[in-house]
Every structure is written in C-alpha cells, then in structure tokens.
Short mmCIF file of C-alpha atoms in Angstrom, two decimals:
data_model
loop_
_atom_site.label_atom_id
_atom_site.label_comp_id
_atom_site.label_asym_id
_atom_site.label_seq_id
_atom_site.Cartn_x
_atom_site.Cartn_y
_atom_site.Cartn_z
CA MET A 1 210.56 -67.21 -39.96
CA THR A 2 211.17 -65.68 -43.92
CA GLU A 3 208.38 -66.76 -46.25
CA ILE A 4 209.06 -66.62 -49.89
CA LYS A 5 206.57 -67.06 -52.92
CA PHE A 6 208.48 -67.47 -56.48
CA SER A 7 205.99 -66.89 -59.29
CA GLY A 8 205.83 -66.91 -63.13
CA PHE A 9 205.35 -69.51 -65.88
CA GLY A 10 206.43 -72.88 -66.46
CA GLY A 11 209.91 -73.19 -68.26
CA GLN A 12 211.37 -69.96 -66.13
CA GLY A 13 212.97 -72.50 -63.73
CA ILE A 14 210.65 -71.13 -60.86
CA ILE A 15 210.82 -74.26 -58.68
CA MET A 16 214.57 -74.52 -58.99
CA MET A 17 214.65 -71.28 -57.46
CA GLY A 18 212.82 -72.24 -54.31
CA MET A 19 214.90 -75.31 -54.29
CA LEU A 20 218.11 -73.67 -54.59
CA VAL A 21 217.17 -71.03 -51.65
CA GLY A 22 216.20 -73.94 -49.90
CA LYS A 23 218.91 -76.12 -50.10
CA ALA A 24 221.15 -73.01 -49.23
CA ALA A 25 219.56 -72.21 -46.12
CA ALA A 26 219.35 -75.72 -44.67
CA LEU A 27 222.49 -77.46 -45.96
CA TYR A 28 224.76 -74.21 -45.77
CA ASP A 29 223.10 -71.53 -43.39
CA ASN A 30 222.23 -74.09 -40.44
CA ARG A 31 218.27 -73.19 -40.93
CA ASN A 32 215.76 -75.08 -41.88
CA ALA A 33 213.29 -75.00 -44.98
CA ALA A 34 210.30 -76.61 -46.60
CA LEU A 35 209.03 -76.00 -50.44
CA THR A 36 205.54 -76.42 -51.28
CA GLN A 37 204.04 -76.39 -54.80
CA SER A 38 200.48 -76.71 -54.95
CA PHE A 39 198.77 -77.95 -58.40
CA GLY A 40 195.47 -76.44 -59.41
CA PRO A 41 193.27 -75.19 -62.51
CA GLU A 42 195.93 -72.33 -62.64
CA ALA A 43 198.81 -74.74 -63.48
CA ARG A 44 196.99 -75.50 -66.83
CA GLY A 45 197.75 -71.98 -67.97
CA GLY A 46 201.25 -72.51 -67.89
CA ALA A 47 201.44 -70.57 -64.22
CA CYS A 48 203.81 -71.65 -61.64
CA SER A 49 204.50 -70.92 -58.48
CA ALA A 50 206.46 -72.45 -55.42
CA GLN A 51 206.44 -71.26 -51.64
CA LEU A 52 209.39 -71.38 -49.36
CA VAL A 53 209.60 -71.25 -45.54
CA ILE A 54 212.84 -70.66 -44.12
CA SER A 55 213.14 -70.81 -40.23
CA ASN A 56 215.54 -71.09 -37.56
CA ASP A 57 213.28 -74.03 -35.91
CA THR A 58 211.48 -76.87 -37.74
CA VAL A 59 208.87 -75.58 -40.39
CA LEU A 60 205.64 -76.59 -39.08
CA TYR A 61 203.14 -75.16 -41.44
CA PRO A 62 204.94 -75.00 -44.89
CA TYR A 63 202.13 -72.71 -46.75
CA VAL A 64 202.80 -69.26 -47.35
CA THR A 65 199.92 -66.92 -47.16
CA THR A 66 201.30 -63.58 -46.79
CA PRO A 67 205.06 -63.66 -48.29
CA ASP A 68 207.87 -61.30 -46.85
CA ILE A 69 209.51 -61.56 -50.22
CA LEU A 70 207.67 -62.27 -53.49
CA VAL A 71 209.35 -62.66 -56.92
CA ALA A 72 207.28 -62.24 -59.79
CA MET A 73 208.48 -63.00 -63.28
CA SER A 74 205.35 -62.63 -65.29
CA GLN A 75 202.54 -60.18 -65.43
CA GLU A 76 200.07 -63.04 -64.29
CA ALA A 77 202.00 -63.89 -61.40
CA TYR A 78 202.37 -60.23 -60.45
CA THR A 79 198.64 -59.66 -60.67
CA ARG A 80 197.57 -62.55 -58.76
CA PHE A 81 200.19 -62.50 -55.73
CA GLU A 82 200.93 -58.88 -55.74
CA PRO A 83 197.96 -58.11 -53.18
CA THR A 84 199.21 -60.81 -50.81
CA LEU A 85 202.52 -59.53 -50.06
CA LYS A 86 203.30 -57.96 -46.48
CA ALA A 87 202.85 -54.46 -46.04
CA ASP A 88 206.54 -54.07 -45.68
CA GLY A 89 207.45 -56.98 -47.65
CA VAL A 90 209.86 -56.84 -50.72
CA LEU A 91 209.00 -57.33 -54.33
CA LEU A 92 211.19 -58.54 -57.19
CA LEU A 93 210.14 -57.97 -60.54
CA GLU A 94 211.25 -59.44 -64.05
CA GLU A 95 211.68 -55.74 -65.51
CA ASN A 96 210.23 -56.35 -68.99
CA LEU A 97 207.62 -59.01 -68.21
CA VAL A 98 205.77 -56.94 -65.62
CA ARG A 99 204.32 -53.64 -65.41
CA PRO A 100 203.76 -52.64 -61.90
CA HIS A 101 201.76 -50.25 -60.53
CA PRO A 102 203.02 -47.35 -58.32
CA VAL A 103 204.63 -48.67 -54.87
CA GLU A 104 202.54 -48.25 -51.84
CA GLY A 105 203.39 -47.78 -48.37
CA ARG A 106 206.46 -49.22 -46.97
CA ARG A 107 206.90 -51.79 -49.27
CA ARG A 108 210.31 -52.34 -51.25
CA GLN A 109 210.43 -53.12 -55.04
CA TYR A 110 213.22 -53.80 -57.18
CA ALA A 111 213.35 -54.70 -61.09
CA ILE A 112 215.77 -56.42 -63.20
CA PRO A 113 215.68 -57.37 -66.89
CA ALA A 114 216.80 -61.07 -65.87
CA THR A 115 215.57 -62.58 -68.97
CA ARG A 116 217.58 -60.29 -71.30
CA ILE A 117 220.81 -60.29 -68.98
CA ALA A 118 220.31 -64.09 -69.24
CA GLU A 119 220.24 -63.85 -73.17
CA GLU A 120 223.27 -61.96 -72.89
CA LEU A 121 225.12 -64.61 -71.14
CA GLY A 122 224.13 -67.10 -73.67
CA ASN A 123 221.02 -68.85 -72.91
CA ARG A 124 217.62 -67.62 -71.48
CA MET A 125 218.05 -70.99 -69.40
CA PHE A 126 220.01 -68.87 -67.04
CA THR A 127 217.35 -66.15 -66.36
CA ASN A 128 216.36 -67.93 -63.02
CA MET A 129 219.95 -67.58 -61.80
CA VAL A 130 220.12 -63.97 -62.65
CA MET A 131 216.94 -63.39 -60.47
CA LEU A 132 218.44 -65.63 -57.72
CA GLY A 133 221.49 -63.53 -57.55
CA PHE A 134 219.56 -60.58 -57.46
CA LEU A 135 217.26 -61.72 -54.75
CA CYS A 136 220.16 -62.56 -52.85
CA ALA A 137 222.12 -59.15 -52.87
CA VAL A 138 218.85 -57.27 -52.33
CA THR A 139 217.18 -58.91 -49.45
CA GLN A 140 220.17 -60.96 -48.08
CA VAL A 141 217.77 -64.01 -47.25
CA VAL A 142 220.64 -66.58 -47.70
CA PRO A 143 224.66 -65.74 -48.15
CA LEU A 144 225.68 -65.65 -51.59
CA ALA A 145 228.21 -68.39 -50.65
CA ALA A 146 225.69 -70.26 -49.29
CA LEU A 147 223.69 -70.25 -52.80
CA VAL A 148 226.84 -71.15 -54.52
CA SER A 149 227.54 -74.39 -52.53
CA ALA A 150 223.39 -75.02 -53.30
CA LEU A 151 224.09 -74.71 -56.92
CA ARG A 152 227.22 -76.71 -57.05
CA ASP A 153 225.33 -79.54 -55.26
CA THR A 154 222.24 -79.33 -57.82
CA VAL A 155 223.59 -78.29 -61.20
CA PRO A 156 225.26 -80.80 -63.60
CA GLU A 157 228.78 -80.05 -63.09
CA ARG A 158 229.50 -79.05 -66.99
CA LEU A 159 226.86 -76.40 -66.28
CA VAL A 160 227.97 -75.22 -63.26
CA GLU A 161 230.21 -72.31 -64.37
CA LYS A 162 227.49 -70.77 -66.44
CA ASN A 163 225.08 -70.73 -63.73
CA LEU A 164 227.45 -69.38 -61.44
CA ALA A 165 228.17 -66.34 -64.04
CA ALA A 166 224.33 -65.75 -64.37
CA LEU A 167 224.17 -65.74 -60.36
CA GLU A 168 227.14 -63.56 -59.95
CA ARG A 169 225.76 -60.85 -62.80
CA GLY A 170 222.49 -60.68 -60.83
CA HIS A 171 224.08 -60.28 -57.50
CA GLN A 172 226.17 -57.38 -59.34
CA ALA A 173 222.85 -55.83 -60.20
CA GLY A 174 221.34 -56.06 -57.18
CA VAL A 175 224.38 -54.67 -55.21
CA ALA A 176 224.41 -51.71 -57.80
CA GLN A 177 220.67 -50.98 -56.92
CA LEU A 178 221.19 -50.69 -53.52
CA ALA A 179 224.01 -48.27 -53.54
CA GLY A 180 221.94 -46.38 -56.21
CA ALA A 181 218.93 -46.15 -53.67
CA SER A 182 221.23 -45.22 -50.60
CA LEU A 183 222.97 -42.72 -52.74
CA SER A 184 219.75 -40.68 -53.70
CA ALA A 185 218.17 -41.28 -50.30
CA MET B 1 192.97 -88.41 -48.99
CA THR B 2 195.89 -90.07 -50.25
CA GLU B 3 199.35 -89.51 -49.19
CA ILE B 4 202.24 -90.53 -51.02
CA LYS B 5 206.01 -90.28 -50.03
CA PHE B 6 208.48 -90.53 -52.88
CA SER B 7 212.19 -91.38 -51.78
CA GLY B 8 215.63 -92.19 -53.03
CA PHE B 9 218.70 -90.43 -54.04
CA GLY B 10 219.43 -87.43 -55.63
CA GLY B 11 219.48 -87.71 -59.70
CA GLN B 12 216.82 -90.60 -59.65
CA GLY B 13 214.43 -87.73 -60.33
CA ILE B 14 212.20 -88.06 -57.20
CA ILE B 15 210.73 -84.67 -57.24
CA MET B 16 209.87 -85.02 -60.91
CA MET B 17 207.99 -88.15 -59.65
CA GLY B 18 205.89 -86.27 -57.27
CA MET B 19 205.27 -83.53 -59.66
CA LEU B 20 204.00 -85.58 -62.48
CA VAL B 21 201.44 -87.30 -60.33
CA GLY B 22 200.59 -84.09 -58.58
CA LYS B 23 199.93 -82.33 -62.18
CA ALA B 24 198.02 -85.58 -63.15
CA ALA B 25 195.73 -85.66 -59.97
CA ALA B 26 195.05 -81.86 -60.36
CA LEU B 27 195.04 -80.83 -64.18
CA TYR B 28 193.68 -84.20 -65.38
CA ASP B 29 191.67 -85.81 -62.65
CA ASN B 30 189.80 -83.24 -60.94
CA ARG B 31 191.61 -83.22 -57.71
CA ASN B 32 193.94 -81.01 -55.64
CA ALA B 33 197.51 -81.91 -54.89
CA ALA B 34 200.31 -80.44 -53.09
CA LEU B 35 203.98 -81.29 -53.20
CA THR B 36 206.41 -80.68 -50.47
CA GLN B 37 210.04 -80.89 -50.01
CA SER B 38 211.90 -80.22 -46.72
CA PHE B 39 215.54 -79.75 -46.87
CA GLY B 40 217.60 -80.89 -43.77
CA PRO B 41 221.19 -82.32 -43.04
CA GLU B 42 219.91 -85.40 -44.67
CA ALA B 43 219.94 -83.79 -48.11
CA ARG B 44 223.60 -83.28 -47.71
CA GLY B 45 224.35 -87.03 -48.05
CA GLY B 46 222.19 -87.09 -51.51
CA ALA B 47 219.30 -88.39 -49.85
CA CYS B 48 216.16 -87.00 -51.66
CA SER B 49 212.49 -87.08 -50.83
CA ALA B 50 209.24 -85.57 -51.74
CA GLN B 51 205.69 -85.70 -50.48
CA LEU B 52 202.60 -85.45 -51.86
CA VAL B 53 199.14 -85.13 -50.85
CA ILE B 54 196.16 -85.59 -53.31
CA SER B 55 192.64 -84.59 -52.11
CA ASN B 56 189.29 -84.30 -53.38
CA ASP B 57 189.19 -81.13 -51.61
CA THR B 58 191.36 -78.13 -51.02
CA VAL B 59 194.77 -79.37 -49.25
CA LEU B 60 195.21 -78.28 -45.90
CA TYR B 61 198.02 -79.41 -44.48
CA PRO B 62 200.66 -80.75 -46.77
CA TYR B 63 202.76 -82.85 -44.67
CA VAL B 64 202.78 -86.70 -44.83
CA THR B 65 203.46 -88.24 -41.81
CA THR B 66 202.11 -91.86 -42.47
CA PRO B 67 201.93 -92.31 -46.20
CA ASP B 68 199.41 -94.53 -48.18
CA ILE B 69 201.90 -95.24 -50.41
CA LEU B 70 205.72 -95.36 -50.14
CA VAL B 71 208.20 -95.56 -52.98
CA ALA B 72 211.71 -96.17 -52.00
CA MET B 73 214.59 -96.13 -54.60
CA SER B 74 217.29 -96.65 -52.33
CA GLN B 75 218.11 -98.60 -49.07
CA GLU B 76 218.68 -95.42 -47.11
CA ALA B 77 215.08 -94.39 -47.97
CA TYR B 78 213.65 -97.88 -47.42
CA THR B 79 215.16 -97.87 -43.85
CA ARG B 80 214.28 -94.84 -43.02
CA PHE B 81 210.89 -94.41 -44.15
CA GLU B 82 209.26 -97.87 -44.30
CA PRO B 83 208.32 -97.73 -40.44
CA THR B 84 206.32 -94.57 -41.29
CA LEU B 85 203.96 -96.41 -44.11
CA LYS B 86 200.41 -97.30 -42.81
CA ALA B 87 199.75 -100.63 -41.63
CA ASP B 88 197.73 -101.50 -44.98
CA GLY B 89 199.82 -99.18 -46.99
CA VAL B 90 201.91 -100.06 -50.52
CA LEU B 91 205.41 -100.13 -50.52
CA LEU B 92 207.23 -99.86 -53.97
CA LEU B 93 210.77 -100.65 -54.36
CA GLU B 94 213.62 -100.28 -56.63
CA GLU B 95 214.19 -104.01 -56.68
CA ASN B 96 218.02 -103.93 -57.10
CA LEU B 97 218.66 -101.21 -54.99
CA VAL B 98 216.51 -102.26 -51.88
CA ARG B 99 216.72 -105.34 -50.03
CA PRO B 100 213.72 -105.51 -47.73
CA HIS B 101 212.69 -107.60 -44.94
CA PRO B 102 209.89 -109.71 -44.99
CA VAL B 103 206.46 -108.19 -45.32
CA GLU B 104 204.40 -107.54 -42.19
CA GLY B 105 200.81 -107.68 -42.20
CA ARG B 106 198.19 -106.22 -44.43
CA ARG B 107 200.87 -104.38 -46.38
CA ARG B 108 201.15 -104.82 -50.01
CA GLN B 109 204.65 -104.83 -51.41
CA TYR B 110 205.82 -104.76 -55.01
CA ALA B 111 209.28 -104.49 -56.64
CA ILE B 112 210.55 -103.49 -60.10
CA PRO B 113 214.29 -103.18 -61.26
CA ALA B 114 213.62 -99.64 -62.65
CA THR B 115 217.09 -98.81 -63.33
CA ARG B 116 217.98 -101.95 -65.15
CA ILE B 117 214.72 -101.46 -67.52
CA ALA B 118 215.68 -97.68 -68.10
CA GLU B 119 219.14 -98.69 -68.85
CA GLU B 120 217.36 -101.17 -71.59
CA LEU B 121 215.65 -98.29 -73.05
CA GLY B 122 218.62 -96.65 -73.73
CA ASN B 123 219.11 -94.18 -70.34
CA ARG B 124 219.11 -94.43 -66.64
CA MET B 125 217.55 -91.12 -66.99
CA PHE B 126 214.07 -92.58 -67.62
CA THR B 127 214.31 -94.79 -64.39
CA ASN B 128 211.64 -92.68 -62.71
CA MET B 129 209.54 -93.05 -65.54
CA VAL B 130 209.71 -96.76 -65.50
CA MET B 131 208.66 -96.53 -61.56
CA LEU B 132 205.63 -93.92 -62.21
CA GLY B 133 204.08 -96.54 -64.53
CA PHE B 134 204.63 -99.23 -62.17
CA LEU B 135 203.16 -97.26 -59.48
CA CYS B 136 200.14 -96.17 -61.69
CA ALA B 137 199.46 -99.52 -62.32
CA VAL B 138 199.65 -101.00 -58.99
CA THR B 139 198.09 -98.42 -56.90
CA GLN B 140 195.90 -96.80 -59.67
CA VAL B 141 196.56 -93.62 -57.52
CA VAL B 142 195.73 -91.75 -60.80
CA PRO B 143 194.61 -92.80 -64.29
CA LEU B 144 197.41 -93.66 -66.58
CA ALA B 145 195.90 -91.23 -69.30
CA ALA B 146 196.17 -88.37 -66.69
CA LEU B 147 199.90 -89.37 -66.06
CA VAL B 148 200.61 -89.40 -69.94
CA SER B 149 199.04 -85.72 -70.24
CA ALA B 150 200.89 -84.39 -67.32
CA LEU B 151 204.12 -85.66 -68.89
CA ARG B 152 203.35 -84.01 -71.96
CA ASP B 153 203.12 -80.90 -70.43
CA THR B 154 205.89 -80.80 -68.53
CA VAL B 155 208.85 -82.78 -70.52
CA PRO B 156 210.60 -81.21 -73.47
CA GLU B 157 208.95 -82.06 -76.77
CA ARG B 158 211.68 -84.22 -77.76
CA LEU B 159 211.74 -86.33 -74.70
CA VAL B 160 208.28 -87.00 -74.82
CA GLU B 161 208.30 -90.33 -76.56
CA LYS B 162 211.08 -92.07 -74.74
CA ASN B 163 209.57 -91.09 -71.45
CA LEU B 164 206.34 -92.50 -72.71
CA ALA B 165 207.53 -95.69 -73.79
CA ALA B 166 209.46 -95.84 -70.16
CA LEU B 167 206.07 -95.05 -68.14
CA GLU B 168 204.25 -97.82 -70.28
CA ARG B 169 206.95 -100.42 -69.79
CA GLY B 170 206.77 -99.66 -66.01
CA HIS B 171 202.90 -99.80 -66.32
CA GLN B 172 203.11 -103.01 -68.38
CA ALA B 173 205.30 -104.88 -65.24
CA GLY B 174 202.58 -103.70 -62.76
CA VAL B 175 199.75 -105.05 -64.52
CA ALA B 176 201.70 -108.51 -65.12
CA GLN B 177 202.66 -108.37 -61.04
CA LEU B 178 199.20 -107.70 -60.23
CA ALA B 179 197.66 -110.88 -62.56
CA GLY B 180 200.39 -112.86 -61.14
CA ALA B 181 199.52 -112.08 -57.65
CA SER B 182 195.77 -112.88 -58.22
CA LEU B 183 196.67 -116.00 -60.09
CA SER B 184 198.60 -117.14 -57.47
CA ALA B 185 196.03 -116.06 -54.70
#
C-alpha cells in the first residue's frame, strides 16, 4: 500500500494530480485507489490537499496519516505536512515556492521549479502536470504510460498535447535528477 | 451525520458538486466534511461517483455505504446505487436521463430536467449547478447562502454569475416542487 499526500494552494491543480494518479493506478495498472479531500477551516485560506491511497487490494481506510510520498507545492503545505512524512518517505517540492530545512535521516527529497517550467511551456496551468511527471520518474508509483492514459481520459481533447508535453518535461527532469544522484553517490 | 452520494457519468461535474457541498458545509456552515472518490474498473466506462460525509464532529470514516441522499444523474448510476439508499432516504434524479421504478416505502424522490434547464441557460456545463440548487432546496443539507459562498470561492470569476443563475434556477424548481407536494398532500 502506498499513501500519497498532495498539498499546495487552490489553483495549482492539487486535486487533479491525485485524481490522475488514482485513475492511472486503478484503470491502467490493475490496482485500487481512493482519493479523499477534507474540508476544514484551513481550506478558507486557500490551502488545498488531497490524499491518495493505492493498494493491490480494496482500500478499506482512505485516510492518509503518515504518507510514503508528500508533494508540497507551497511553504504552508510543507510546514504543515512535512512532519507527518514517513522516516523513509519521499518528499517532492516546488523548488521556488518551498524553502526546506536540511534533509533528515533516510528521507529522500527532490525539488523542481514546476511553475517556472510550466510558464516556459506557455501556461502556469500546466504546473501540476510538470510535478506529476517528476513524481512519476522519481517514485515510480505508477508507470508513465498509465499516467498518460489517465490524462487522455480526463483532459479535454484540445488540451491533451500541451498537458502531455508538461508531463514529459517533468518526467525528464526527474530522470535527470535520479541519474545525477546516482553519479554523485 | 449526513451521507450523500453523487453519481452520474464523467463530464457532468459530479465531483464538483460534492466539493461545493463539502466546502459549503465546512467553511460556511461550521461543520466538517470529507469527500471521497474511489477509482475502479467502473470508472473506465465513464461512470463517476463521489461520496460526501458531513458531520458536526470530525469525520472519522469517510466512506458512504448507505447514503441518506443519493443524486443519480444517469440510468447506470441509478441502477447501481439506488438499492443502497436508506429506507427513508431522499433520491434526486436527472429527469430525462433516469427512468426510475415506482417509489418504495418512506423514500422521498424528486426529479428535475437539469440538463435541459442548463442548456436553456446557455450551456450544458451548468447542469451540476442546477442539480445542486435543487438538492439544496429539497434536502436543506446546507443553506443556499453557504453554497453561494463556496461557489464564489471555487469558480473562476468570469463564470460566477452564470453558475449562480443555474444554482438559483435549480433552487426555485426545488422550492416549487416542495410547495406542490405539500399542496397535494
């Protein structure tokens, strides 16, 4: 079972990220997935988070308390959820929006300027797709092909190509970081 | 605690309905809400459903097994989820997309041609808002004002007025049906 927390602020496409990984896992990777959003006072300030549980069996309890993977796309999200990440978890950061403290223990941490890359691709709206490609490369939580299929199912036809380009750009960045990390190890 | 199941097919704005009622309850009506989507083989066929739990306390278990309220916007959704509705539950139907069997027991059932009304208002995209206004009038699960506030928070500025018009149109239809029902009783 893999528990993923997606977090940031409203408008970053946080929920869409969870939905796409969930669909990829369930429809194209033969697993089960449940996505949960809780609404509380924190949502009023524009904070946004979603929790995805992926399992080979039926998901009985969809809340994520200690995620295996945390995607933090704002400083507030990082501050709030970073302490809940598992000791050997993977942390993915929006490089220009989060200033992290030093990495502790066995945790793996990766950062990507997803917003800037999306803007280079023509629209900040693709930020979440850049991050999703990055997540896919770094964690391999779902195959890239499954994510591409889920994206084609979900996004309006006219936006598919641009979303795919953003996804692939994020994926390349992730692959490059992994290669760099293993070279320097 | 109130459990609501929203169901239909992809593109009807099913998840958005759940999100807006959840935000309305949590941010503007001082309650707690959790929204869950499960992805499984049925999602491949275009079926779509979301489950919302609203509670005065923290929501500990966000799955809905026997909803108090079922919104069914396709025949498939009706066939699949109607048997799970509580005996004294409320069933809301898209009038032109669902052909129900006769009402049983203490169940209350209401139907609205939400898609046709949305088209009259200029765009099928507002179908979910018509249904949401109708839901609000008939079940009073959240105050209309809370729903309006949640909508303003969520929908892009340029779409707010049209979404509000659709919400109000659905609400009026619900109020009229309740008045008719009490007149004929």
